[in-house]
Amino acid sequence: MTQQADLVVIGGGPGGYEAAIRAAQLGLSVICIERRVHKGKPSLGGTCLNVGCIPSKALLDSSHKYHDLKAGYANHGISTGEVKLDLAAMLARKDKVVDQLTGGIAQLLKGNGITWLQGSGKLLAGKQVEFTSHEGEVQILQAKNVILASGSEPVQIPVAKLVDDVVVDSTGALEFQSVPKRLGVIGAGVIGLELGSVWARLGSEVIVLEAVDQFLPIADRAIAKETQKILTKQGLDIRLGARVTGTQVANGQVTVSFTDAKGEQQEVFDRLIVAVGRRPVTAGLLSSDSGVSLDERGFVAVDDHCRASVPGVFAIGDLVRGQMLAHKAMEEGVMAAEIIAGHHAQFNYDLIISVIYTHPEVAWVGMTEERAKAEGFDVKTGQFAFAVNGRALASDDNQGFVKFVADAKTDRLLGMHVIGPAAGDIIHQGLIALEFGASVEDLQLMCFAHPTLSEVVHEAALAVDGRAIHAIQRKRK
Ligand code: FAD
Ligand code: AMP
C-alpha cells in the first residue's frame, strides 16, 4: 500500500528537520527522508551538525583554548605547566558533540511523531516520492506537499583533485590525524579561513591561496581590512590574486602550482584543503517528469516563499539561491512548513547575519557602507574600538571595532558590522534594531550595562554623530 503523508521532507539537515518539526507542531503528518551515514551510523542534522558548523566550531574552540594556554597567562598572574596537544582527544571531543546533537535531533523527530525514513528520496510526478532504503528496498510515498532540502556539497575543481588524506575538502580537514607542518588552503572564504585558523593555532604553517585579489569581497571594506590584518598577524599567510592551476601528490606531499602577480609559483605542503565553495545537491533528487525547474546555476528555482515550480513543492536551504547558511535554511524551512499548514509566513532576506568564527569573530548584518552608497543613500557611519572598552580590556580580548552604517537623511540604521570578541552574538543587537527599523538615535538613547562589550555598540551609535564619550570627538553638527 502506498504510504501517505501531509508532508514529505527530503533531507534532514537544519532546513529539513526544522521544517519537519514545525509542520508536526502545526498538526501535519510528516515523513522526513535522510540518507546520511556518519561514522557508520545513520545521522540527522545534515552538513551543519555532522561535518559543518558544529564540528568546525568544536575544533575552533579547542584550538583557541590550546593556543591561548600555549601563549600563557603570565600577564594574568597565572603560570601553567607544559602545554601538550592530544589531537586524538580533541577530535574525539568534537565527535562527541556531534553525536550528542545529531542524537538530539532524532529524539526531537520521534517526540514530534515524525517518521524518519533512512535512505534516499526522489521526487516523482504528482508529488509522489520514491524512497530507497539503505538496503535497496523501494517504496512509493504519496505526499500532499513536499519540501526539498537536500543541501549542498563541496565544489571539486579539476586542478586540485582530492587525494586520500593529503588533498582534502572541508570534511577531510576536520579529521587530520596529525598536525600538518605546512598546510595549504585554496580559497579565502569563510570555511577556508575558519579551518586554516584551526590548524594554524595547533601549529601548522598555513598559506591561503585566493584567486580573487580582494579579501572578503562581501564584507564591509573596513571590516575586511581589519580582519586581514589580524589574521595575518596571527600567522595566516594570505596570498590574494593567487589562482591555483595544478596540484601534484607524491610521497605524501602535495606540490601546488599557482599564478599570481609575480607569475608562476609553486609551494609544497604536507596537506591541502580545497575550500572553493559549495554546490547544491540535485543528483538523483528529481525524476525527469517531476516538473521542478532548476535555475541557471543549478539551484532549484523558487520564489520568495520557497515555492518551486510545482504547486505544493517547496525547496529550501543550500539547495536554493542565496547564502549557504544554516540559519537561513532553518528559517526557510519554518516558513515553508507554515505556508503548507495554511499560515501566512515570510522571511526577511535583507537581514541575514554573516559570521566568521575566527578569533576575534567577524559578523555583519544589513548593508555595507559600499552597498549603501551604491544604492544612492546619503551615508553616515560611526565606528568604535574594543581597545578602550573596560570589559574587553579586563578580559584581555580587545581587538576590533563596531561600525554602523546609517542613512544621513532619515537617521535610519542600514547595517552593523563587528570584528571583535563575541561579534557573532553582539551582532544580534543590530539584527533586532534593523528589523524594528531603529534609528541611530534610538540606540544612542538606550542605557547599556557597564562594564560590557555591548557598550561598544552604544559608543559606535554615538560615534555616528560625533559624540562617542570614550573617544575625543567633537560633535559634527
Ligand atoms: P544540509 O545541511 O546539507 O542537509 C541536507 C541533507 O540532505 C544532507 O544530510 C544529505 O545527506 C541529505 N540528502 C541529500 N539528498 C538526499 C536525498 N535524495 N535523499 C535523502 N537525503 C538526502 N553555516 C552557518 O550558518 N554557520 C556556520 O558556522 C557554518 N559553518 C560551516 C562549516 C563548514 C565546514 C561547512 C561545510 C558548512 C558550514 N555552514 C555554516 C553551512 C551550513 O552547514 C549549511 O548552510 C547548512 O547545513 C545547510 O542546511 P540544509 O538543510 O540546506 O542542507
Ligand atoms: P566561498 O565561496 O566563500 O566558500 O569561497 C571560496 C573561494 O575560493 C572564493 O573566494 C574563490 O575565489 C576561491 N577559489 C576558487 N577557485 C580557486 C582557485 N583555483 N585558486 C584559488 N582560489 C580559488
PDB file of C-alpha atoms in Angstrom, residues 215-429:
ATOM      1  CA  PHE A 215      39.922  39.987   0.650  1.00  0.00           C
ATOM      2  CA  LEU A 216      36.375  39.040   1.754  1.00  0.00           C
ATOM      3  CA  PRO A 217      34.671  40.939  -1.077  1.00  0.00           C
ATOM      4  CA  ILE A 218      31.219  40.521   0.503  1.00  0.00           C
ATOM      5  CA  ALA A 219      32.202  42.257   3.747  1.00  0.00           C
ATOM      6  CA  ASP A 220      32.334  45.974   4.526  1.00  0.00           C
ATOM      7  CA  ARG A 221      35.775  47.213   3.404  1.00  0.00           C
ATOM      8  CA  ALA A 222      36.788  48.475   6.847  1.00  0.00           C
ATOM      9  CA  ILE A 223      35.922  45.125   8.409  1.00  0.00           C
ATOM     10  CA  ALA A 224      37.651  43.128   5.660  1.00  0.00           C
ATOM     11  CA  LYS A 225      40.818  45.212   6.047  1.00  0.00           C
ATOM     12  CA  GLU A 226      40.928  44.749   9.813  1.00  0.00           C
ATOM     13  CA  THR A 227      40.200  41.009   9.505  1.00  0.00           C
ATOM     14  CA  GLN A 228      43.020  40.539   7.008  1.00  0.00           C
ATOM     15  CA  LYS A 229      45.399  42.493   9.243  1.00  0.00           C
ATOM     16  CA  ILE A 230      44.566  40.483  12.368  1.00  0.00           C
ATOM     17  CA  LEU A 231      44.582  37.053  10.692  1.00  0.00           C
ATOM     18  CA  THR A 232      47.896  37.852   9.014  1.00  0.00           C
ATOM     19  CA  LYS A 233      49.328  38.839  12.397  1.00  0.00           C
ATOM     20  CA  GLN A 234      48.130  35.504  13.749  1.00  0.00           C
ATOM     21  CA  GLY A 235      50.265  33.774  11.149  1.00  0.00           C
ATOM     22  CA  LEU A 236      47.912  33.047   8.267  1.00  0.00           C
ATOM     23  CA  ASP A 237      49.858  33.837   5.096  1.00  0.00           C
ATOM     24  CA  ILE A 238      47.020  35.050   2.875  1.00  0.00           C
ATOM     25  CA  ARG A 239      48.017  35.373  -0.778  1.00  0.00           C
ATOM     26  CA  LEU A 240      45.433  37.265  -2.807  1.00  0.00           C
ATOM     27  CA  GLY A 241      45.280  37.120  -6.607  1.00  0.00           C
ATOM     28  CA  ALA A 242      46.785  33.613  -6.421  1.00  0.00           C
ATOM     29  CA  ARG A 243      44.952  31.223  -8.738  1.00  0.00           C
ATOM     30  CA  VAL A 244      45.738  27.545  -8.308  1.00  0.00           C
ATOM     31  CA  THR A 245      46.423  25.907 -11.672  1.00  0.00           C
ATOM     32  CA  GLY A 246      47.509  22.418 -10.671  1.00  0.00           C
ATOM     33  CA  THR A 247      48.463  20.013  -7.893  1.00  0.00           C
ATOM     34  CA  GLN A 248      50.740  17.011  -7.812  1.00  0.00           C
ATOM     35  CA  VAL A 249      50.841  14.497  -4.973  1.00  0.00           C
ATOM     36  CA  ALA A 250      53.998  12.468  -4.378  1.00  0.00           C
ATOM     37  CA  ASN A 251      55.497  10.883  -1.252  1.00  0.00           C
ATOM     38  CA  GLY A 252      52.698  12.135   0.965  1.00  0.00           C
ATOM     39  CA  GLN A 253      53.219  15.756  -0.025  1.00  0.00           C
ATOM     40  CA  VAL A 254      51.437  17.989  -2.482  1.00  0.00           C
ATOM     41  CA  THR A 255      53.035  20.491  -4.823  1.00  0.00           C
ATOM     42  CA  VAL A 256      50.627  23.287  -5.660  1.00  0.00           C
ATOM     43  CA  SER A 257      51.156  25.402  -8.781  1.00  0.00           C
ATOM     44  CA  PHE A 258      49.544  28.818  -8.897  1.00  0.00           C
ATOM     45  CA  THR A 259      49.841  32.097 -10.707  1.00  0.00           C
ATOM     46  CA  ASP A 260      49.911  35.459  -9.008  1.00  0.00           C
ATOM     47  CA  ALA A 261      51.183  38.954  -9.821  1.00  0.00           C
ATOM     48  CA  LYS A 262      54.752  37.613  -9.830  1.00  0.00           C
ATOM     49  CA  GLY A 263      53.917  34.875 -12.364  1.00  0.00           C
ATOM     50  CA  GLU A 264      54.053  31.106 -11.994  1.00  0.00           C
ATOM     51  CA  GLN A 265      54.705  29.902  -8.447  1.00  0.00           C
ATOM     52  CA  GLN A 266      54.884  26.645  -6.540  1.00  0.00           C
ATOM     53  CA  GLU A 267      54.549  25.692  -2.895  1.00  0.00           C
ATOM     54  CA  VAL A 268      54.940  22.272  -1.295  1.00  0.00           C
ATOM     55  CA  PHE A 269      52.581  21.283   1.519  1.00  0.00           C
ATOM     56  CA  ASP A 270      52.000  18.267   3.750  1.00  0.00           C
ATOM     57  CA  ARG A 271      48.254  18.761   3.449  1.00  0.00           C
ATOM     58  CA  LEU A 272      45.987  20.849   1.241  1.00  0.00           C
ATOM     59  CA  ILE A 273      42.415  21.915   1.999  1.00  0.00           C
ATOM     60  CA  VAL A 274      40.259  22.696  -1.017  1.00  0.00           C
ATOM     61  CA  ALA A 275      37.658  25.221   0.176  1.00  0.00           C
ATOM     62  CA  VAL A 276      36.455  26.793  -3.048  1.00  0.00           C
ATOM     63  CA  GLY A 277      32.736  26.841  -2.349  1.00  0.00           C
ATOM     64  CA  ARG A 278      29.753  24.509  -2.275  1.00  0.00           C
ATOM     65  CA  ARG A 279      27.141  23.466  -4.811  1.00  0.00           C
ATOM     66  CA  PRO A 280      23.550  22.285  -4.451  1.00  0.00           C
ATOM     67  CA  VAL A 281      22.835  18.534  -4.297  1.00  0.00           C
ATOM     68  CA  THR A 282      20.373  17.720  -7.082  1.00  0.00           C
ATOM     69  CA  ALA A 283      21.766  14.435  -8.436  1.00  0.00           C
ATOM     70  CA  GLY A 284      19.111  11.719  -8.077  1.00  0.00           C
ATOM     71  CA  LEU A 285      16.701  14.132  -6.367  1.00  0.00           C
ATOM     72  CA  LEU A 286      14.219  14.712  -9.190  1.00  0.00           C
ATOM     73  CA  SER A 287      12.746  12.392 -11.798  1.00  0.00           C
ATOM     74  CA  SER A 288      12.782  13.801 -15.333  1.00  0.00           C
ATOM     75  CA  ASP A 289       8.993  14.364 -15.147  1.00  0.00           C
ATOM     76  CA  SER A 290       8.919  15.869 -11.631  1.00  0.00           C
ATOM     77  CA  GLY A 291       8.170  19.281 -13.121  1.00  0.00           C
ATOM     78  CA  VAL A 292      10.618  21.044 -10.784  1.00  0.00           C
ATOM     79  CA  SER A 293      12.849  23.573 -12.578  1.00  0.00           C
ATOM     80  CA  LEU A 294      16.427  24.451 -11.769  1.00  0.00           C
ATOM     81  CA  ASP A 295      17.876  27.930 -12.274  1.00  0.00           C
ATOM     82  CA  GLU A 296      20.871  28.679 -14.498  1.00  0.00           C
ATOM     83  CA  ARG A 297      23.286  27.946 -11.628  1.00  0.00           C
ATOM     84  CA  GLY A 298      21.817  24.527 -10.841  1.00  0.00           C
ATOM     85  CA  PHE A 299      19.806  25.547  -7.750  1.00  0.00           C
ATOM     86  CA  VAL A 300      16.128  24.608  -7.509  1.00  0.00           C
ATOM     87  CA  ALA A 301      14.262  27.698  -8.736  1.00  0.00           C
ATOM     88  CA  VAL A 302      11.983  29.157  -6.042  1.00  0.00           C
ATOM     89  CA  ASP A 303      10.069  32.345  -5.299  1.00  0.00           C
ATOM     90  CA  ASP A 304      10.444  34.487  -2.167  1.00  0.00           C
ATOM     91  CA  HIS A 305       8.360  31.963  -0.238  1.00  0.00           C
ATOM     92  CA  CYS A 306      10.457  28.973  -1.359  1.00  0.00           C
ATOM     93  CA  ARG A 307       7.732  27.678  -3.690  1.00  0.00           C
ATOM     94  CA  ALA A 308       9.213  25.585  -6.518  1.00  0.00           C
ATOM     95  CA  SER A 309       7.678  25.348  -9.993  1.00  0.00           C
ATOM     96  CA  VAL A 310       5.211  22.605  -8.957  1.00  0.00           C
ATOM     97  CA  PRO A 311       2.325  23.642  -6.655  1.00  0.00           C
ATOM     98  CA  GLY A 312       2.779  22.051  -3.223  1.00  0.00           C
ATOM     99  CA  VAL A 313       6.515  21.545  -3.735  1.00  0.00           C
ATOM    100  CA  PHE A 314       8.919  23.797  -1.832  1.00  0.00           C
ATOM    101  CA  ALA A 315      12.717  23.926  -1.760  1.00  0.00           C
ATOM    102  CA  ILE A 316      14.862  25.448   0.966  1.00  0.00           C
ATOM    103  CA  GLY A 317      18.360  25.961   2.323  1.00  0.00           C
ATOM    104  CA  ASP A 318      21.574  25.395   0.415  1.00  0.00           C
ATOM    105  CA  LEU A 319      19.553  23.849  -2.423  1.00  0.00           C
ATOM    106  CA  VAL A 320      18.160  27.273  -3.364  1.00  0.00           C
ATOM    107  CA  ARG A 321      19.529  30.761  -4.151  1.00  0.00           C
ATOM    108  CA  GLY A 322      21.139  32.926  -1.526  1.00  0.00           C
ATOM    109  CA  GLN A 323      23.834  32.459   1.053  1.00  0.00           C
ATOM    110  CA  MET A 324      24.598  28.932   2.213  1.00  0.00           C
ATOM    111  CA  LEU A 325      23.971  29.342   5.928  1.00  0.00           C
ATOM    112  CA  ALA A 326      22.310  27.035   8.412  1.00  0.00           C
ATOM    113  CA  HIS A 327      20.135  29.761   9.948  1.00  0.00           C
ATOM    114  CA  LYS A 328      18.876  30.789   6.518  1.00  0.00           C
ATOM    115  CA  ALA A 329      17.982  27.123   5.816  1.00  0.00           C
ATOM    116  CA  MET A 330      16.189  26.876   9.179  1.00  0.00           C
ATOM    117  CA  GLU A 331      14.079  29.989   8.672  1.00  0.00           C
ATOM    118  CA  GLU A 332      13.167  28.941   5.135  1.00  0.00           C
ATOM    119  CA  GLY A 333      12.157  25.513   6.479  1.00  0.00           C
ATOM    120  CA  VAL A 334       9.902  27.034   9.129  1.00  0.00           C
ATOM    121  CA  MET A 335       8.416  29.462   6.577  1.00  0.00           C
ATOM    122  CA  ALA A 336       7.643  26.656   4.093  1.00  0.00           C
ATOM    123  CA  ALA A 337       6.069  24.478   6.834  1.00  0.00           C
ATOM    124  CA  GLU A 338       3.853  27.339   7.989  1.00  0.00           C
ATOM    125  CA  ILE A 339       2.689  28.138   4.469  1.00  0.00           C
ATOM    126  CA  ILE A 340       1.913  24.450   3.891  1.00  0.00           C
ATOM    127  CA  ALA A 341      -0.139  24.437   7.110  1.00  0.00           C
ATOM    128  CA  GLY A 342      -2.137  27.376   5.775  1.00  0.00           C
ATOM    129  CA  HIS A 343      -0.495  30.185   7.723  1.00  0.00           C
ATOM    130  CA  HIS A 344       0.895  33.438   6.459  1.00  0.00           C
ATOM    131  CA  ALA A 345       4.691  33.412   6.700  1.00  0.00           C
ATOM    132  CA  GLN A 346       7.581  35.364   5.306  1.00  0.00           C
ATOM    133  CA  PHE A 347      11.281  35.807   5.847  1.00  0.00           C
ATOM    134  CA  ASN A 348      13.332  38.985   5.632  1.00  0.00           C
ATOM    135  CA  TYR A 349      16.113  38.123   3.198  1.00  0.00           C
ATOM    136  CA  ASP A 350      17.695  41.557   3.712  1.00  0.00           C
ATOM    137  CA  LEU A 351      18.615  40.720   7.289  1.00  0.00           C
ATOM    138  CA  ILE A 352      20.629  37.514   7.266  1.00  0.00           C
ATOM    139  CA  ILE A 353      23.577  37.657   9.644  1.00  0.00           C
ATOM    140  CA  SER A 354      27.016  36.532   8.438  1.00  0.00           C
ATOM    141  CA  VAL A 355      29.557  35.310  10.982  1.00  0.00           C
ATOM    142  CA  ILE A 356      33.148  34.176  10.628  1.00  0.00           C
ATOM    143  CA  TYR A 357      34.142  32.268  13.754  1.00  0.00           C
ATOM    144  CA  THR A 358      37.796  33.218  13.784  1.00  0.00           C
ATOM    145  CA  HIS A 359      39.248  34.939  16.825  1.00  0.00           C
ATOM    146  CA  PRO A 360      38.227  37.666  17.040  1.00  0.00           C
ATOM    147  CA  GLU A 361      34.919  36.839  15.390  1.00  0.00           C
ATOM    148  CA  VAL A 362      33.637  38.822  12.453  1.00  0.00           C
ATOM    149  CA  ALA A 363      29.921  39.449  11.902  1.00  0.00           C
ATOM    150  CA  TRP A 364      27.645  41.707   9.981  1.00  0.00           C
ATOM    151  CA  VAL A 365      24.013  42.321   9.114  1.00  0.00           C
ATOM    152  CA  GLY A 366      22.374  44.690   6.666  1.00  0.00           C
ATOM    153  CA  MET A 367      24.185  46.931   4.219  1.00  0.00           C
ATOM    154  CA  THR A 368      27.894  47.568   3.949  1.00  0.00           C
ATOM    155  CA  GLU A 369      28.959  51.194   3.553  1.00  0.00           C
ATOM    156  CA  GLU A 370      29.884  50.456  -0.059  1.00  0.00           C
ATOM    157  CA  ARG A 371      26.495  48.940  -0.886  1.00  0.00           C
ATOM    158  CA  ALA A 372      24.554  51.702   0.840  1.00  0.00           C
ATOM    159  CA  LYS A 373      26.446  54.281  -1.239  1.00  0.00           C
ATOM    160  CA  ALA A 374      25.936  52.266  -4.426  1.00  0.00           C
ATOM    161  CA  GLU A 375      22.193  52.222  -3.672  1.00  0.00           C
ATOM    162  CA  GLY A 376      22.191  56.018  -3.519  1.00  0.00           C
ATOM    163  CA  PHE A 377      21.908  56.591   0.237  1.00  0.00           C
ATOM    164  CA  ASP A 378      23.437  59.668   1.768  1.00  0.00           C
ATOM    165  CA  VAL A 379      25.535  57.589   4.156  1.00  0.00           C
ATOM    166  CA  LYS A 380      26.821  58.391   7.626  1.00  0.00           C
ATOM    167  CA  THR A 381      28.907  55.956   9.646  1.00  0.00           C
ATOM    168  CA  GLY A 382      30.203  55.566  13.167  1.00  0.00           C
ATOM    169  CA  GLN A 383      32.889  53.302  14.493  1.00  0.00           C
ATOM    170  CA  PHE A 384      34.160  52.483  17.967  1.00  0.00           C
ATOM    171  CA  ALA A 385      37.021  50.205  19.022  1.00  0.00           C
ATOM    172  CA  PHE A 386      37.053  47.471  21.674  1.00  0.00           C
ATOM    173  CA  ALA A 387      40.597  48.660  22.538  1.00  0.00           C
ATOM    174  CA  VAL A 388      39.353  51.097  25.200  1.00  0.00           C
ATOM    175  CA  ASN A 389      36.334  49.111  26.367  1.00  0.00           C
ATOM    176  CA  GLY A 390      36.706  48.242  30.048  1.00  0.00           C
ATOM    177  CA  ARG A 391      35.239  44.782  29.821  1.00  0.00           C
ATOM    178  CA  ALA A 392      37.298  43.858  26.726  1.00  0.00           C
ATOM    179  CA  LEU A 393      40.477  45.106  28.380  1.00  0.00           C
ATOM    180  CA  ALA A 394      39.681  43.303  31.636  1.00  0.00           C
ATOM    181  CA  SER A 395      39.347  40.021  29.766  1.00  0.00           C
ATOM    182  CA  ASP A 396      42.401  40.734  27.604  1.00  0.00           C
ATOM    183  CA  ASP A 397      40.363  40.372  24.425  1.00  0.00           C
ATOM    184  CA  ASN A 398      40.122  43.827  22.935  1.00  0.00           C
ATOM    185  CA  GLN A 399      40.850  43.715  19.205  1.00  0.00           C
ATOM    186  CA  GLY A 400      38.455  45.073  16.604  1.00  0.00           C
ATOM    187  CA  PHE A 401      35.551  47.505  16.466  1.00  0.00           C
ATOM    188  CA  VAL A 402      31.843  48.004  15.847  1.00  0.00           C
ATOM    189  CA  LYS A 403      30.734  50.019  12.827  1.00  0.00           C
ATOM    190  CA  PHE A 404      27.285  51.363  11.995  1.00  0.00           C
ATOM    191  CA  VAL A 405      26.116  52.416   8.571  1.00  0.00           C
ATOM    192  CA  ALA A 406      23.113  54.748   8.562  1.00  0.00           C
ATOM    193  CA  ASP A 407      21.039  56.958   6.292  1.00  0.00           C
ATOM    194  CA  ALA A 408      22.074  60.571   6.954  1.00  0.00           C
ATOM    195  CA  LYS A 409      18.693  61.886   5.734  1.00  0.00           C
ATOM    196  CA  THR A 410      16.431  59.796   7.958  1.00  0.00           C
ATOM    197  CA  ASP A 411      18.862  58.597  10.664  1.00  0.00           C
ATOM    198  CA  ARG A 412      17.676  55.025   9.957  1.00  0.00           C
ATOM    199  CA  LEU A 413      20.188  52.241  10.561  1.00  0.00           C
ATOM    200  CA  LEU A 414      21.204  50.403   7.395  1.00  0.00           C
ATOM    201  CA  GLY A 415      23.854  47.991   8.611  1.00  0.00           C
ATOM    202  CA  MET A 416      26.000  46.868  11.516  1.00  0.00           C
ATOM    203  CA  HIS A 417      29.474  45.372  11.221  1.00  0.00           C
ATOM    204  CA  VAL A 418      31.581  43.935  14.007  1.00  0.00           C
ATOM    205  CA  ILE A 419      35.028  42.469  14.364  1.00  0.00           C
ATOM    206  CA  GLY A 420      35.785  41.692  17.963  1.00  0.00           C
ATOM    207  CA  PRO A 421      35.107  39.471  20.951  1.00  0.00           C
ATOM    208  CA  ALA A 422      31.746  37.687  20.742  1.00  0.00           C
ATOM    209  CA  ALA A 423      30.929  39.501  17.478  1.00  0.00           C
ATOM    210  CA  GLY A 424      28.672  36.605  16.469  1.00  0.00           C
ATOM    211  CA  ASP A 425      26.473  37.292  19.483  1.00  0.00           C
ATOM    212  CA  ILE A 426      26.781  41.075  19.652  1.00  0.00           C
ATOM    213  CA  ILE A 427      25.589  41.337  16.036  1.00  0.00           C
ATOM    214  CA  HIS A 428      22.093  40.267  17.110  1.00  0.00           C
ATOM    215  CA  GLN A 429      21.640  43.702  18.659  1.00  0.00           C
TER     216      GLN A 429
END
